[in-house]
Phi, psi and omega in degrees: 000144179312308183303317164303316177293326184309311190293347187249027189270152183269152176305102183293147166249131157234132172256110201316136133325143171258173198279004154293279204323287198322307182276359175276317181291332178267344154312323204285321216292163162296175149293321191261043141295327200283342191300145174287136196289167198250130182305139180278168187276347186263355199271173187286131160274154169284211250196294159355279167313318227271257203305005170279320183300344197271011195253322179315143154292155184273120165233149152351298228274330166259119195324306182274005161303129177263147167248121188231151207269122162334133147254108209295167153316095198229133173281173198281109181121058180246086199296133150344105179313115229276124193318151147304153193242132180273135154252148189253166172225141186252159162257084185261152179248138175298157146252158175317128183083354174243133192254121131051264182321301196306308186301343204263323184298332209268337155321322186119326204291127192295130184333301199292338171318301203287319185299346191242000163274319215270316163316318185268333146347264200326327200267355157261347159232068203284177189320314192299330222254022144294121184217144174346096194089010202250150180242173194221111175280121177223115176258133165205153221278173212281357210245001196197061176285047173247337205272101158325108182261298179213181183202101175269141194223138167277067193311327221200166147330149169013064185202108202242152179225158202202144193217122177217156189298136158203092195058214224288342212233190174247166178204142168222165221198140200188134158223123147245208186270130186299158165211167212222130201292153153201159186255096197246163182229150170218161189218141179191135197293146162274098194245310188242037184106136185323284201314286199324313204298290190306332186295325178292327184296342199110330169289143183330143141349277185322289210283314193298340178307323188277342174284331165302296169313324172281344159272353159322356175253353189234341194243130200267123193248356166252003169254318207279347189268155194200157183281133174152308189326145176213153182261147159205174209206102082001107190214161170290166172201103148247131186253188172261189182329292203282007162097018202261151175248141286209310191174167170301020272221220233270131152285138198267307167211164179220140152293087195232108210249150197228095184053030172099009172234130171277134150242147195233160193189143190198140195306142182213100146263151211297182148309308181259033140100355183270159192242138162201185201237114182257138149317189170280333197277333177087029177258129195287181176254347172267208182068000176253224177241151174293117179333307219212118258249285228224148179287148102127054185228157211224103192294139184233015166182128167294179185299097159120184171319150151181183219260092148331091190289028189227268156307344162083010175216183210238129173230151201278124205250124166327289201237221215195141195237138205227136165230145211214139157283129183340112211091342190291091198315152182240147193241159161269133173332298178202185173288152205176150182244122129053023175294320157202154194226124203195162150251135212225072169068235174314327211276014199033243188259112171257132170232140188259134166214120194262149159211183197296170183067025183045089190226133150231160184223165198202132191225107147260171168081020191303158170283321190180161186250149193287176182291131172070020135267162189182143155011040166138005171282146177265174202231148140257153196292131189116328209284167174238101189270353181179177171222150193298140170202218220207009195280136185097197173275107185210150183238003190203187167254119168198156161245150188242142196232123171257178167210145194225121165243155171037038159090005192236123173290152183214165191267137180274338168283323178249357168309132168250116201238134143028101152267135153324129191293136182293164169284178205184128189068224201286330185275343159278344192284316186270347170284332203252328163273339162280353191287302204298335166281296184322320136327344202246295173346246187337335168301319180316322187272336178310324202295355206098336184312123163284001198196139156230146174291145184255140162313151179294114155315000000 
């Protein structure tokens, strides 16, 4: 048997070589005895290798590189993610006369579709504010191009409004673009009236409107202005990240020199949320009455006796006649409730509005009366009560505006009324530190800057 002969075998001593024996003998060898024999591709690595290779990048060029692709996660009974839904998309551009509803029928899209994107639609965009040249993005799906999916619109630079399909119903939706303030200013000699001027200058319609009005409490524009006279105007520009401006946004303060005198004003809102226009003193400019009811218009008969250009003999003429075109708004004067709303002999179509301190105001010859007047409606100063015409003894489209104290006509030009109590205390304290940043701004634009940046509101 193998195991008994193995046991009758003599016993080997094999003894380990010293660290002499070793260097005498490796002494003897040639050098390429001395070289390491080269590992076959089957031999084992030592514990060495194995972690200098896990450490290695994974390359092309190695054999034993695994490449394994990511894959996510999905737990099992996971359905498949459902295809992005194809849509075609339309472009429409407005015309002059075209409504909302109109575009989407001539598009195809079936009534009950359209009425019912335009419901959720509407109350972020209304009807009025369609204009001309404005396009309309109509998306619909690829397989039913009458069945609408959604629908975009641009009012404005980075101000997108949006109406999309969502299961049975709509949801709409509106973004914009942050913006971002800056404080820019024009400036301009006055030759054919404040407003053209400041329009010419650069500033928006709208806001230059608002700079009439507001000096409408202090400046009479058909005595007080002379050639020379100049203006300036301090306003918002907000833009966006990327510098594109975006809109237009608040006038800040305005500048108005009269023969060599300036008055200056500047936007102030309150604690409780009301805006108005302050001195330097921090005295508002409203609450008392407007010279001049209405904008861009040209008195064309004063205040006292004078020659009835109809009848023809000389009467004493109550109020001061302003001539406008026709349509031209009439503002109320100052706050005030309703008295009558009439058509009234001469005066054609009249509106009466009483205020305090036994004050009346009188708007005659109107073209038409604004929406909801009437008897005991209130009024705000500013407010627009009518529009200018030519109804009654008129020889023209003008409004003739009386103003009555204690029951007595007084000339609405030179009369002095009451002024509205100055700010005070804390409210004035915080009126006097934004006036005083808002100045150091504008030093900045003195400086050549056409534009300085505003902190965000």
């Amino acid at each position: 048997m193998l195991l008994p002969a193995l046991l009758l075998l003599p016993a080997v001593h094999f003894a380990w070589p010293t660290a002499e024996q070793v260097n005498v003998e490796a002494a003897a060898l040639p050098d390429a005895a001395l070289a390491p024999a080269p590992v076959a591709p089957s031999a084992f690595l030592e514990e060495p290798a194995i972690e200098e290779r896990a450490e290695a990048p994974l390359t092309l060029d190695a054999p034993e590189a695994a490449l394994v692709e990511a894959v996510p996660y999905a737990p099992p009974g996971t359905p498949d993610p459902e295809p992005e839904p194809a849509f075609t998309e339309q472009t429409v551009t407005v015309a002059s006369g075209d409504t909302l509803l109109g575009l989407l029928t001539e598009a195809g899209v079936p009534g009950a579709d359209a009425h019912a994107a335009l419901a959720e639609l509407l109350p972020l965009f209304p009807a009025n504010r369609l204009r001309p040249g404005q396009e309309l993005l109509l998306r619909f799906d690829a397989e039913d191009e009458t069945r609408l999916m959604a629908l975009e619109i641009n009012p404005g630079p980075g101000h997108t409004v949006a109406v999309e399909r969502q299961g049975e119903g709509w949801q709409a939706d509106e973004a914009r673009l942050p913006e971002h303030p800056h404080l820019a200013q024009v400036e301009a000699v006055v030759t054919g009236g404040v407003f053209p001027a400041l329009v010419n200058a650069g500033l928006p319609a709208n806001l230059a409107y608002s700079i009439v009005r507001a000096y409408s409490h202090r400046v009479d524009f058909q005595r007080d202005l002379r050639a020379g006279d100049r203006v300036a105007v301090a306003f918002e520009r907000m833009r966006s990240e990327d510098g594109t401006l975006l809109r237009h946004g608040r006038v800040l303060y305005a500048a108005l020199t009269l023969s060599g005198q300036t008055q200056e004003i500047w936007r102030h809102e309150g604690p409780d949320g009301e805006v108005g226009w302050y001195d330097a003193a921090g005295r508002p400019l409203a609450g008392g009455f407007l010279r001049t009811p209405l904008n861009g218009a040209r008195m064309s008969s004063g205040f006292g006796p004078r020659r009835h250009p109809i009848l023809g003999y000389n009467r004493m003429h109550r109020g001061v006649d302003f001539a406008a075109p026709t349509g031209t708004p009439i503002y109320a004067a100052s706050d005030g409730v309703v008295l009558s709303v009439r058509r009234e002999r001469g005066y054609g179509n009249v509106i009466r509005v009483r205020h305090a301190g036994n004050t009346m105001t009188l708007y005659a010859h109107l073209s038409r009366f604004a929406p909801g007047m009437a008897a005991g409606t209130r009024v705000r100063q500013g407010q627009t009560i009518g529009r200018v015409g030519s109804t009654g003894m008129s020889t023209g489209p003008h409004l003739h505006y009386e103003l009555h104290v204690n029951g007595q006509a007084v000339n609405p030009a030179t009369s002095r009324l009451p002024a509205p109590p100055a700010l005070a205390g804390r409210a004035l304290l915080q009126y006097q530190t934004a006036r005083t940043d808002l100045n150091r701004q504008r030093a900045r634009l003195a400086r050549g800057l056409t534009e300085v940046a505003l902190a965000p509101q």
